[in-house]
PDB file of C-alpha atoms and ligand atoms in Angstrom:
ATOM      1  CA  MET A   1      16.112  17.345  -8.645  1.00 67.00           C
ATOM      2  CA  ASP A   2      17.243  19.567  -5.790  1.00 75.00           C
ATOM      3  CA  SER A   3      20.618  18.105  -4.762  1.00 75.00           C
ATOM      4  CA  ASN A   4      19.631  18.447  -1.087  1.00 81.00           C
ATOM      5  CA  TYR A   5      17.079  15.695  -1.609  1.00 84.00           C
ATOM      6  CA  SER A   6      19.514  13.242  -3.145  1.00 89.00           C
ATOM      7  CA  LYS A   7      22.139  13.966  -0.489  1.00 91.00           C
ATOM      8  CA  ASN A   8      19.572  13.536   2.239  1.00 92.00           C
ATOM      9  CA  ILE A   9      18.430  10.203   0.859  1.00 95.00           C
ATOM     10  CA  GLU A  10      21.952   8.868   0.349  1.00 95.00           C
ATOM     11  CA  LYS A  11      22.874   9.851   3.887  1.00 95.00           C
ATOM     12  CA  ALA A  12      19.799   8.211   5.375  1.00 96.00           C
ATOM     13  CA  TYR A  13      20.386   5.074   3.272  1.00 97.00           C
ATOM     14  CA  HIS A  14      23.981   4.580   4.449  1.00 97.00           C
ATOM     15  CA  LYS A  15      23.117   5.292   8.052  1.00 96.00           C
ATOM     16  CA  ILE A  16      20.229   2.789   8.142  1.00 97.00           C
ATOM     17  CA  LYS A  17      21.977   0.197   5.949  1.00 96.00           C
ATOM     18  CA  ASN A  18      24.638  -0.353   8.622  1.00 91.00           C
ATOM     19  CA  ARG A  19      22.228  -0.717  11.513  1.00 94.00           C
ATOM     20  CA  SER A  20      21.267  -4.104  12.912  1.00 93.00           C
ATOM     21  CA  ASN A  21      17.735  -5.241  12.082  1.00 92.00           C
ATOM     22  CA  LYS A  22      15.615  -7.102  14.603  1.00 86.00           C
ATOM     23  CA  GLY A  23      12.742  -7.533  12.164  1.00 94.00           C
ATOM     24  CA  LEU A  24      11.614 -10.768  10.520  1.00 96.00           C
ATOM     25  CA  VAL A  25      10.687 -11.531   6.926  1.00 95.00           C
ATOM     26  CA  ALA A  26       6.990 -12.488   6.513  1.00 94.00           C
ATOM     27  CA  LYS A  27       6.800 -16.277   6.360  1.00 92.00           C
ATOM     28  CA  TYR A  28       3.062 -16.897   6.381  1.00 93.00           C
ATOM     29  CA  ILE A  29       3.179 -16.402   2.621  1.00 94.00           C
ATOM     30  CA  PRO A  30       5.930 -18.993   1.923  1.00 94.00           C
ATOM     31  CA  GLU A  31       7.144 -17.327  -1.263  1.00 94.00           C
ATOM     32  CA  LEU A  32       7.898 -14.060   0.550  1.00 94.00           C
ATOM     33  CA  ALA A  33      10.390 -15.900   2.783  1.00 95.00           C
ATOM     34  CA  ASN A  34      12.584 -16.569  -0.280  1.00 95.00           C
ATOM     35  CA  VAL A  35      13.630 -12.936  -0.524  1.00 96.00           C
ATOM     36  CA  ASP A  36      17.116 -11.790   0.522  1.00 97.00           C
ATOM     37  CA  PRO A  37      16.412 -10.078   3.877  1.00 97.00           C
ATOM     38  CA  SER A  38      19.332  -7.675   3.526  1.00 97.00           C
ATOM     39  CA  LYS A  39      17.817  -5.787   0.579  1.00 98.00           C
ATOM     40  CA  LEU A  40      17.392  -2.066   1.073  1.00 98.00           C
ATOM     41  CA  GLY A  41      16.286   0.467  -1.499  1.00 98.00           C
ATOM     42  CA  VAL A  42      14.802   3.943  -1.564  1.00 98.00           C
ATOM     43  CA  HIS A  43      13.584   6.178  -4.375  1.00 98.00           C
ATOM     44  CA  ILE A  44      12.051   9.644  -4.405  1.00 97.00           C
ATOM     45  CA  THR A  45      10.000  11.228  -7.192  1.00 97.00           C
ATOM     46  CA  MET A  46       9.233  14.948  -7.141  1.00 96.00           C
ATOM     47  CA  ILE A  47       5.983  16.113  -8.714  1.00 96.00           C
ATOM     48  CA  ASP A  48       7.996  17.786 -11.477  1.00 96.00           C
ATOM     49  CA  GLY A  49       9.070  14.252 -12.477  1.00 96.00           C
ATOM     50  CA  SER A  50      12.697  14.468 -11.380  1.00 96.00           C
ATOM     51  CA  ASN A  51      13.670  11.442  -9.319  1.00 97.00           C
ATOM     52  CA  CYS A  52      16.586   9.638  -7.738  1.00 96.00           C
ATOM     53  CA  GLY A  53      17.261   6.626  -5.572  1.00 97.00           C
ATOM     54  CA  VAL A  54      19.887   4.462  -3.967  1.00 98.00           C
ATOM     55  CA  GLY A  55      20.524   0.813  -3.002  1.00 98.00           C
ATOM     56  CA  ASN A  56      18.167  -1.864  -4.361  1.00 98.00           C
ATOM     57  CA  ASN A  57      15.778   0.805  -5.633  1.00 98.00           C
ATOM     58  CA  LEU A  58      15.548  -0.721  -9.112  1.00 98.00           C
ATOM     59  CA  GLU A  59      14.738  -4.283  -8.002  1.00 98.00           C
ATOM     60  CA  LYS A  60      11.208  -5.594  -8.055  1.00 98.00           C
ATOM     61  CA  PHE A  61       9.520  -6.774  -4.886  1.00 98.00           C
ATOM     62  CA  SER A  62       6.027  -7.854  -3.885  1.00 98.00           C
ATOM     63  CA  ILE A  63       4.034  -4.708  -3.103  1.00 98.00           C
ATOM     64  CA  GLN A  64       1.306  -6.643  -1.216  1.00 98.00           C
ATOM     65  CA  SER A  65      -0.992  -4.311   0.759  1.00 98.00           C
ATOM     66  CA  ILE A  66       0.358  -1.214  -0.949  1.00 98.00           C
ATOM     67  CA  ALA A  67      -1.885  -2.266  -3.857  1.00 98.00           C
ATOM     68  CA  LYS A  68      -4.922  -1.698  -1.592  1.00 98.00           C
ATOM     69  CA  VAL A  69      -4.570   2.052  -2.198  1.00 98.00           C
ATOM     70  CA  LEU A  70      -4.869   1.483  -5.949  1.00 98.00           C
ATOM     71  CA  SER A  71      -7.902  -0.797  -5.671  1.00 98.00           C
ATOM     72  CA  LEU A  72      -9.541   1.754  -3.362  1.00 98.00           C
ATOM     73  CA  THR A  73      -8.818   4.494  -5.919  1.00 98.00           C
ATOM     74  CA  MET A  74     -10.508   2.482  -8.655  1.00 98.00           C
ATOM     75  CA  ALA A  75     -13.545   1.497  -6.560  1.00 98.00           C
ATOM     76  CA  TYR A  76     -13.982   5.023  -5.139  1.00 98.00           C
ATOM     77  CA  ASN A  77     -14.056   6.398  -8.687  1.00 98.00           C
ATOM     78  CA  ILE A  78     -16.719   3.896  -9.693  1.00 98.00           C
ATOM     79  CA  VAL A  79     -19.151   4.061  -6.760  1.00 98.00           C
ATOM     80  CA  GLY A  80     -18.349   7.456  -5.216  1.00 98.00           C
ATOM     81  CA  GLU A  81     -19.290   8.299  -1.632  1.00 98.00           C
ATOM     82  CA  LYS A  82     -21.656   5.310  -1.384  1.00 98.00           C
ATOM     83  CA  ILE A  83     -18.515   3.241  -0.849  1.00 98.00           C
ATOM     84  CA  TRP A  84     -18.475   4.369   2.801  1.00 98.00           C
ATOM     85  CA  ASN A  85     -21.752   2.548   3.466  1.00 98.00           C
ATOM     86  CA  ARG A  86     -19.782  -0.676   3.214  1.00 98.00           C
ATOM     87  CA  ILE A  87     -16.424   0.287   4.721  1.00 98.00           C
ATOM     88  CA  ASP A  88     -15.713   2.754   7.524  1.00 98.00           C
ATOM     89  CA  VAL A  89     -12.921   5.342   7.684  1.00 98.00           C
ATOM     90  CA  GLU A  90     -11.645   4.755  11.217  1.00 98.00           C
ATOM     91  CA  PRO A  91      -8.255   3.409  12.340  1.00 97.00           C
ATOM     92  CA  SER A  92      -8.678  -0.162  13.558  1.00 96.00           C
ATOM     93  CA  GLY A  93      -5.980  -0.312  16.231  1.00 93.00           C
ATOM     94  CA  THR A  94      -5.687  -3.994  15.323  1.00 94.00           C
ATOM     95  CA  LYS A  95      -3.395  -6.103  13.134  1.00 93.00           C
ATOM     96  CA  PHE A  96      -3.988  -6.090   9.380  1.00 95.00           C
ATOM     97  CA  ASP A  97      -5.622  -9.532   9.349  1.00 94.00           C
ATOM     98  CA  SER A  98      -7.661  -9.264  12.550  1.00 95.00           C
ATOM     99  CA  LEU A  99     -11.199 -10.647  12.745  1.00 95.00           C
ATOM    100  CA  LEU A 100     -11.912  -8.971  16.060  1.00 95.00           C
ATOM    101  CA  LEU A 101     -13.866  -5.839  15.153  1.00 96.00           C
ATOM    102  CA  LEU A 102     -15.971  -7.403  12.427  1.00 97.00           C
ATOM    103  CA  GLU A 103     -18.250  -8.969  15.025  1.00 97.00           C
ATOM    104  CA  THR A 104     -18.679  -5.650  16.851  1.00 97.00           C
ATOM    105  CA  TYR A 105     -19.353  -3.657  13.664  1.00 97.00           C
ATOM    106  CA  LYS A 106     -21.522  -6.306  11.975  1.00 98.00           C
ATOM    107  CA  GLY A 107     -19.325  -7.022   8.992  1.00 98.00           C
ATOM    108  CA  ILE A 108     -18.399  -3.395   8.209  1.00 98.00           C
ATOM    109  CA  PRO A 109     -14.568  -3.244   8.082  1.00 98.00           C
ATOM    110  CA  ARG A 110     -13.035  -0.327   9.976  1.00 98.00           C
ATOM    111  CA  ASN A 111     -11.206   1.007   6.913  1.00 98.00           C
ATOM    112  CA  PRO A 112     -10.181   0.024   3.350  1.00 98.00           C
ATOM    113  CA  PHE A 113      -6.574  -0.825   4.284  1.00 98.00           C
ATOM    114  CA  VAL A 114      -7.043  -3.647   6.784  1.00 98.00           C
ATOM    115  CA  ASN A 115      -7.477  -6.950   4.941  1.00 98.00           C
ATOM    116  CA  SER A 116     -11.218  -7.084   5.629  1.00 98.00           C
ATOM    117  CA  GLY A 117     -11.715  -3.644   4.050  1.00 98.00           C
ATOM    118  CA  ALA A 118      -9.598  -4.493   1.022  1.00 98.00           C
ATOM    119  CA  ILE A 119     -11.555  -7.716   0.557  1.00 98.00           C
ATOM    120  CA  VAL A 120     -14.828  -5.729   0.483  1.00 98.00           C
ATOM    121  CA  ILE A 121     -13.228  -3.379  -2.089  1.00 98.00           C
ATOM    122  CA  CYS A 122     -12.431  -6.425  -4.245  1.00 99.00           C
ATOM    123  CA  ASP A 123     -16.068  -7.504  -3.951  1.00 98.00           C
ATOM    124  CA  ILE A 124     -17.218  -4.027  -5.079  1.00 98.00           C
ATOM    125  CA  LEU A 125     -14.893  -4.139  -8.094  1.00 98.00           C
ATOM    126  CA  ILE A 126     -16.123  -7.601  -9.086  1.00 98.00           C
ATOM    127  CA  THR A 127     -19.738  -6.368  -8.939  1.00 98.00           C
ATOM    128  CA  HIS A 128     -19.059  -3.311 -11.100  1.00 98.00           C
ATOM    129  CA  LEU A 129     -16.512  -4.519 -13.622  1.00 98.00           C
ATOM    130  CA  GLU A 130     -16.752  -6.956 -16.487  1.00 98.00           C
ATOM    131  CA  ASP A 131     -13.501  -8.666 -15.523  1.00 98.00           C
ATOM    132  CA  ALA A 132     -12.148  -7.204 -12.262  1.00 98.00           C
ATOM    133  CA  LYS A 133      -8.787  -8.940 -12.505  1.00 98.00           C
ATOM    134  CA  GLU A 134      -8.053  -7.703 -16.029  1.00 98.00           C
ATOM    135  CA  ASP A 135      -9.657  -4.284 -15.605  1.00 98.00           C
ATOM    136  CA  PHE A 136      -7.761  -3.563 -12.373  1.00 98.00           C
ATOM    137  CA  LEU A 137      -4.490  -4.576 -14.008  1.00 98.00           C
ATOM    138  CA  ALA A 138      -5.250  -2.300 -16.978  1.00 98.00           C
ATOM    139  CA  PHE A 139      -5.982   0.556 -14.538  1.00 98.00           C
ATOM    140  CA  VAL A 140      -2.658   0.110 -12.724  1.00 98.00           C
ATOM    141  CA  ARG A 141      -0.742  -0.267 -15.995  1.00 98.00           C
ATOM    142  CA  GLU A 142      -2.135   3.057 -17.196  1.00 97.00           C
ATOM    143  CA  LEU A 143      -1.552   4.739 -13.844  1.00 96.00           C
ATOM    144  CA  SER A 144       2.045   3.570 -13.593  1.00 97.00           C
ATOM    145  CA  ASP A 145       2.977   3.820 -17.287  1.00 97.00           C
ATOM    146  CA  LEU A 146       4.068   0.174 -17.009  1.00 98.00           C
ATOM    147  CA  PRO A 147       2.335  -1.619 -19.896  1.00 98.00           C
ATOM    148  CA  ASP A 148       4.053  -4.925 -19.059  1.00 96.00           C
ATOM    149  CA  LEU A 149       3.039  -5.003 -15.400  1.00 97.00           C
ATOM    150  CA  SER A 150       1.380  -8.298 -14.435  1.00 95.00           C
ATOM    151  CA  TYR A 151       0.367 -10.323 -11.403  1.00 97.00           C
ATOM    152  CA  SER A 152       2.920 -12.752  -9.978  1.00 98.00           C
ATOM    153  CA  ASP A 153       1.399 -16.223 -10.200  1.00 97.00           C
ATOM    154  CA  THR A 154       4.135 -17.597  -7.943  1.00 97.00           C
ATOM    155  CA  ILE A 155       3.307 -15.216  -5.113  1.00 97.00           C
ATOM    156  CA  ALA A 156      -0.467 -15.343  -5.617  1.00 98.00           C
ATOM    157  CA  ASP A 157      -0.454 -19.162  -5.706  1.00 97.00           C
ATOM    158  CA  SER A 158       1.717 -19.275  -2.602  1.00 96.00           C
ATOM    159  CA  GLU A 159      -0.749 -17.078  -0.700  1.00 96.00           C
ATOM    160  CA  LYS A 160      -3.727 -19.040  -2.060  1.00 96.00           C
ATOM    161  CA  GLN A 161      -2.292 -22.146  -0.354  1.00 95.00           C
ATOM    162  CA  THR A 162      -1.929 -20.515   3.056  1.00 95.00           C
ATOM    163  CA  GLY A 163      -4.292 -17.529   3.225  1.00 96.00           C
ATOM    164  CA  PHE A 164      -6.605 -19.145   5.777  1.00 97.00           C
ATOM    165  CA  ARG A 165      -7.207 -15.978   7.764  1.00 97.00           C
ATOM    166  CA  ASN A 166      -8.283 -14.116   4.643  1.00 98.00           C
ATOM    167  CA  VAL A 167     -10.643 -16.982   3.773  1.00 98.00           C
ATOM    168  CA  ALA A 168     -12.084 -16.683   7.293  1.00 98.00           C
ATOM    169  CA  LEU A 169     -12.414 -12.893   6.984  1.00 98.00           C
ATOM    170  CA  CYS A 170     -14.219 -13.084   3.660  1.00 98.00           C
ATOM    171  CA  ASN A 171     -16.664 -15.742   4.837  1.00 98.00           C
ATOM    172  CA  PHE A 172     -17.278 -13.908   8.097  1.00 98.00           C
ATOM    173  CA  ILE A 173     -18.108 -10.675   6.245  1.00 98.00           C
ATOM    174  CA  LYS A 174     -20.331 -12.634   3.863  1.00 98.00           C
ATOM    175  CA  SER A 175     -22.304 -13.926   6.869  1.00 98.00           C
ATOM    176  CA  PHE A 176     -23.230 -10.295   7.647  1.00 98.00           C
ATOM    177  CA  GLY A 177     -24.262  -9.693   4.026  1.00 98.00           C
ATOM    178  CA  ASN A 178     -21.377  -7.331   3.157  1.00 98.00           C
ATOM    179  CA  ILE A 179     -19.934  -9.565   0.408  1.00 98.00           C
ATOM    180  CA  GLU A 180     -22.135  -9.818  -2.689  1.00 98.00           C
ATOM    181  CA  ASN A 181     -20.136 -12.276  -4.792  1.00 98.00           C
ATOM    182  CA  ASP A 182     -18.829 -15.807  -4.334  1.00 98.00           C
ATOM    183  CA  PRO A 183     -16.135 -15.635  -1.579  1.00 98.00           C
ATOM    184  CA  ALA A 184     -13.826 -17.881  -3.622  1.00 98.00           C
ATOM    185  CA  GLU A 185     -13.930 -15.420  -6.531  1.00 98.00           C
ATOM    186  CA  VAL A 186     -13.407 -12.415  -4.248  1.00 98.00           C
ATOM    187  CA  LEU A 187     -10.401 -14.038  -2.556  1.00 98.00           C
ATOM    188  CA  ASP A 188      -8.887 -15.114  -5.841  1.00 98.00           C
ATOM    189  CA  PHE A 189      -8.918 -11.502  -7.016  1.00 98.00           C
ATOM    190  CA  TYR A 190      -7.654 -10.246  -3.629  1.00 98.00           C
ATOM    191  CA  PHE A 191      -4.614 -12.563  -3.714  1.00 98.00           C
ATOM    192  CA  ASP A 192      -3.827 -11.572  -7.302  1.00 98.00           C
ATOM    193  CA  MET A 193      -4.109  -7.898  -6.446  1.00 98.00           C
ATOM    194  CA  CYS A 194      -1.612  -8.332  -3.578  1.00 98.00           C
ATOM    195  CA  SER A 195       0.850 -10.150  -5.861  1.00 98.00           C
ATOM    196  CA  LEU A 196       1.803  -7.128  -7.992  1.00 98.00           C
ATOM    197  CA  GLU A 197       5.528  -6.441  -8.097  1.00 98.00           C
ATOM    198  CA  MET A 198       7.236  -3.090  -8.567  1.00 98.00           C
ATOM    199  CA  THR A 199      10.556  -1.421  -7.868  1.00 98.00           C
ATOM    200  CA  CYS A 200      10.900   1.532  -5.477  1.00 98.00           C
ATOM    201  CA  GLN A 201      11.297   3.779  -8.500  1.00 98.00           C
ATOM    202  CA  GLN A 202       8.109   2.481 -10.127  1.00 98.00           C
ATOM    203  CA  LEU A 203       6.187   2.650  -6.884  1.00 98.00           C
ATOM    204  CA  SER A 204       7.161   6.251  -6.181  1.00 98.00           C
ATOM    205  CA  GLN A 205       6.140   7.199  -9.714  1.00 98.00           C
ATOM    206  CA  THR A 206       2.887   5.253  -9.600  1.00 98.00           C
ATOM    207  CA  PHE A 207       1.762   6.982  -6.406  1.00 98.00           C
ATOM    208  CA  ALA A 208       2.747  10.458  -7.566  1.00 98.00           C
ATOM    209  CA  PHE A 209      -0.869  11.216  -8.611  1.00 98.00           C
ATOM    210  CA  LEU A 210      -1.811  11.317  -4.928  1.00 98.00           C
ATOM    211  CA  ALA A 211       0.827  13.985  -4.307  1.00 98.00           C
ATOM    212  CA  ASN A 212      -0.431  15.857  -7.374  1.00 98.00           C
ATOM    213  CA  ASN A 213      -4.126  16.421  -6.554  1.00 98.00           C
ATOM    214  CA  GLY A 214      -5.213  13.214  -8.295  1.00 98.00           C
ATOM    215  CA  ARG A 215      -3.444  13.823 -11.611  1.00 98.00           C
ATOM    216  CA  LYS A 216      -0.637  11.819 -13.188  1.00 98.00           C
ATOM    217  CA  ILE A 217       2.615  13.785 -13.146  1.00 98.00           C
ATOM    218  CA  THR A 218       3.734  12.493 -16.543  1.00 96.00           C
ATOM    219  CA  ASP A 219       0.863  13.773 -18.695  1.00 96.00           C
ATOM    220  CA  GLY A 220      -1.637  15.428 -16.322  1.00 97.00           C
ATOM    221  CA  THR A 221      -4.317  12.733 -16.831  1.00 97.00           C
ATOM    222  CA  LYS A 222      -6.949  12.962 -14.120  1.00 98.00           C
ATOM    223  CA  ILE A 223      -7.003   9.693 -12.177  1.00 98.00           C
ATOM    224  CA  ILE A 224      -9.257  10.855  -9.348  1.00 98.00           C
ATOM    225  CA  SER A 225     -10.747  14.169  -8.186  1.00 98.00           C
ATOM    226  CA  LYS A 226      -8.761  16.459  -5.911  1.00 98.00           C
ATOM    227  CA  MET A 227     -11.279  15.887  -3.117  1.00 98.00           C
ATOM    228  CA  LYS A 228     -11.031  12.109  -3.379  1.00 98.00           C
ATOM    229  CA  ALA A 229      -7.219  12.276  -3.463  1.00 98.00           C
ATOM    230  CA  LYS A 230      -7.369  14.299  -0.252  1.00 98.00           C
ATOM    231  CA  ARG A 231      -9.533  11.643   1.385  1.00 98.00           C
ATOM    232  CA  ILE A 232      -7.339   8.748   0.256  1.00 98.00           C
ATOM    233  CA  ASN A 233      -4.324  10.585   1.694  1.00 98.00           C
ATOM    234  CA  ALA A 234      -6.209  11.132   4.958  1.00 98.00           C
ATOM    235  CA  LEU A 235      -6.917   7.401   5.131  1.00 98.00           C
ATOM    236  CA  MET A 236      -3.269   6.568   4.488  1.00 98.00           C
ATOM    237  CA  LEU A 237      -2.246   8.858   7.328  1.00 98.00           C
ATOM    238  CA  THR A 238      -4.759   7.441   9.809  1.00 98.00           C
ATOM    239  CA  CYS A 239      -4.927   3.772   8.714  1.00 98.00           C
ATOM    240  CA  GLY A 240      -1.996   3.006   6.396  1.00 98.00           C
ATOM    241  CA  PHE A 241       0.052   1.159   9.025  1.00 97.00           C
ATOM    242  CA  TYR A 242      -2.692  -0.685  10.961  1.00 95.00           C
ATOM    243  CA  ASP A 243      -2.037  -0.580  14.705  1.00 96.00           C
ATOM    244  CA  GLU A 244       1.125   1.424  14.072  1.00 97.00           C
ATOM    245  CA  SER A 245      -0.486   4.262  12.109  1.00 97.00           C
ATOM    246  CA  GLY A 246      -0.139   6.681  15.009  1.00 97.00           C
ATOM    247  CA  GLU A 247       3.532   5.789  15.378  1.00 97.00           C
ATOM    248  CA  PHE A 248       4.177   6.330  11.666  1.00 98.00           C
ATOM    249  CA  ALA A 249       2.482   9.755  11.724  1.00 97.00           C
ATOM    250  CA  PHE A 250       4.431  10.591  14.894  1.00 97.00           C
ATOM    251  CA  ARG A 251       7.821   9.517  13.575  1.00 96.00           C
ATOM    252  CA  VAL A 252       7.580  10.168   9.833  1.00 97.00           C
ATOM    253  CA  GLY A 253       4.723  12.660   9.487  1.00 97.00           C
ATOM    254  CA  LEU A 254       3.476  11.649   6.046  1.00 97.00           C
ATOM    255  CA  PRO A 255       0.505   9.697   4.644  1.00 98.00           C
ATOM    256  CA  GLY A 256       1.754   6.286   3.558  1.00 98.00           C
ATOM    257  CA  LYS A 257       1.024   2.618   3.049  1.00 98.00           C
ATOM    258  CA  SER A 258       3.023  -0.489   3.895  1.00 98.00           C
ATOM    259  CA  GLY A 259       2.991  -4.058   2.622  1.00 98.00           C
ATOM    260  CA  VAL A 260       4.257  -7.344   4.094  1.00 98.00           C
ATOM    261  CA  GLY A 261       6.742  -7.600   1.215  1.00 98.00           C
ATOM    262  CA  GLY A 262       8.664  -4.913   3.145  1.00 98.00           C
ATOM    263  CA  GLY A 263       7.709  -1.950   0.978  1.00 98.00           C
ATOM    264  CA  ILE A 264       6.419   1.421   2.123  1.00 98.00           C
ATOM    265  CA  VAL A 265       5.266   4.310  -0.027  1.00 98.00           C
ATOM    266  CA  ALA A 266       4.745   7.736   1.524  1.00 98.00           C
ATOM    267  CA  LEU A 267       3.982  11.127   0.073  1.00 98.00           C
ATOM    268  CA  TYR A 268       4.098  14.826   0.758  1.00 97.00           C
ATOM    269  CA  PRO A 269       1.238  16.486  -1.153  1.00 97.00           C
ATOM    270  CA  ASP A 270       2.365  19.012  -3.790  1.00 96.00           C
ATOM    271  CA  ASN A 271       5.960  17.919  -3.261  1.00 95.00           C
ATOM    272  CA  TYR A 272       7.109  14.315  -3.593  1.00 96.00           C
ATOM    273  CA  THR A 273       6.464  10.583  -3.273  1.00 97.00           C
ATOM    274  CA  ILE A 274       9.021   8.274  -1.673  1.00 98.00           C
ATOM    275  CA  ALA A 275       9.207   4.477  -1.718  1.00 98.00           C
ATOM    276  CA  VAL A 276      11.415   2.252   0.434  1.00 98.00           C
ATOM    277  CA  TRP A 277      11.978  -1.493   0.529  1.00 98.00           C
ATOM    278  CA  SER A 278      13.508  -3.624   3.264  1.00 98.00           C
ATOM    279  CA  PRO A 279      11.916  -7.082   3.732  1.00 98.00           C
ATOM    280  CA  LYS A 280      12.289  -7.567   7.492  1.00 98.00           C
ATOM    281  CA  LEU A 281       9.112  -6.533   9.302  1.00 97.00           C
ATOM    282  CA  ASN A 282       8.449  -5.344  12.836  1.00 96.00           C
ATOM    283  CA  LEU A 283       5.769  -6.871  15.049  1.00 96.00           C
ATOM    284  CA  HIS A 284       3.067  -4.769  13.381  1.00 96.00           C
ATOM    285  CA  GLY A 285       3.859  -6.133   9.917  1.00 96.00           C
ATOM    286  CA  ASN A 286       5.574  -2.946   8.711  1.00 97.00           C
ATOM    287  CA  SER A 287       9.114  -2.731   7.329  1.00 98.00           C
ATOM    288  CA  HIS A 288      11.452  -2.119  10.273  1.00 98.00           C
ATOM    289  CA  LYS A 289      14.241  -0.336   8.405  1.00 98.00           C
ATOM    290  CA  GLY A 290      11.788   1.212   5.950  1.00 98.00           C
ATOM    291  CA  MET A 291      10.236   3.176   8.780  1.00 98.00           C
ATOM    292  CA  GLU A 292      13.612   4.135  10.220  1.00 97.00           C
ATOM    293  CA  LEU A 293      14.814   5.364   6.855  1.00 97.00           C
ATOM    294  CA  LEU A 294      11.721   7.477   6.252  1.00 97.00           C
ATOM    295  CA  GLU A 295      11.944   8.911   9.748  1.00 97.00           C
ATOM    296  CA  ASP A 296      15.516   9.935   9.071  1.00 96.00           C
ATOM    297  CA  VAL A 297      14.634  11.550   5.728  1.00 95.00           C
ATOM    298  CA  THR A 298      11.722  13.633   7.027  1.00 94.00           C
ATOM    299  CA  THR A 299      13.511  14.591  10.235  1.00 91.00           C
ATOM    300  CA  HIS A 300      16.589  15.917   8.445  1.00 86.00           C
ATOM    301  CA  SER A 301      14.802  17.528   5.520  1.00 83.00           C
ATOM    302  CA  GLU A 302      12.120  18.934   7.848  1.00 78.00           C
ATOM    303  CA  LEU A 303       9.718  18.211   5.013  1.00 82.00           C
ATOM    304  CA  SER A 304       6.700  16.473   6.428  1.00 85.00           C
ATOM    305  CA  ILE A 305       3.075  17.585   6.499  1.00 89.00           C
ATOM    306  CA  PHE A 306       3.417  18.717  10.110  1.00 87.00           C
TER     307      PHE A 306
HETATM  308  N1  LIG B 401      -1.579 -10.390   1.009  1.00 84.58           N
HETATM  309  C1  LIG B 401      -1.313 -10.035   2.373  1.00 84.58           C
HETATM  310  C2  LIG B 401      -2.378 -10.615   3.286  1.00 84.58           C
HETATM  311  O1  LIG B 401      -3.498 -10.619   2.946  1.00 84.58           O
HETATM  312  C3  LIG B 401      -1.281  -8.536   2.502  1.00 84.58           C
HETATM  313  C4  LIG B 401      -1.029  -8.088   3.916  1.00 84.58           C
HETATM  314  C5  LIG B 401      -0.135  -6.891   4.021  1.00 84.58           C
HETATM  315  O2  LIG B 401       0.647  -6.568   3.139  1.00 84.58           O
HETATM  316  N2  LIG B 401      -0.194  -6.267   5.172  1.00 84.58           N
HETATM  317  O3  LIG B 401      -2.115 -11.082   4.349  1.00 84.58           O
END
């Protein structure tokens, strides 16, 4: 690990740690509101495997929508380019759980990272896999080298009680014929998928394949083709932060993905993956301090894709 990286990260951490935070912890999933809002962690993994972090970087948190990148990776591998017949690749300019554009585009979600798109991905996985829930978990365990990784029943059950907008989204898409399976089964899998928990360290290591042309950095296993990795990164850059994707590209300059648990993972192809966690969210549902910290890191290191 180049010591400049660790110094840079430590500096950014201390600077952001002491700032006030106007964000709010997500409460619409009751269990997420039980998290200590002052947590802050960051971890960087270089593609040579060296890594370092600071703060609460070794504490698990709910990765929520960050898991949508992993379900897309699995579904894209299975169905190939045909996947884009069911989900578009355009930024939505709307909140993550918006129903608005589904009417206009006749049940075709704008991209795989808004909830509607991720719900269609879950439907695709259910159609093609024997047991989507188990097979997806096995895929992520292999990808992350975390054989004990499992869904959090507490978080999934909490969201199952209150996920009314997602129920509406799934049924609405079904009315246009873009959900093949029983909506209850699709939603059940979607909520489980969002309930995965990881630390910043684990997250930065799990996503390293996308900074490494689709191959795991630990043993070189091919997870996805180079071309598909490029496209997933393009989608993270343009759609990873919903109606704040432009702002993230402008301020941070990296492809990335956020989750309402307060996590963000971002990557610089051929270089590194970085994960941050701070539970308080801004109005767009993205981690307030997480974005500030990443902005600080890429501004001072001058290492972004632009
Ligand atoms: N499970 C959350 C939801 O569906 C995921 C949203 C997010 O992380 N942006 O609302």
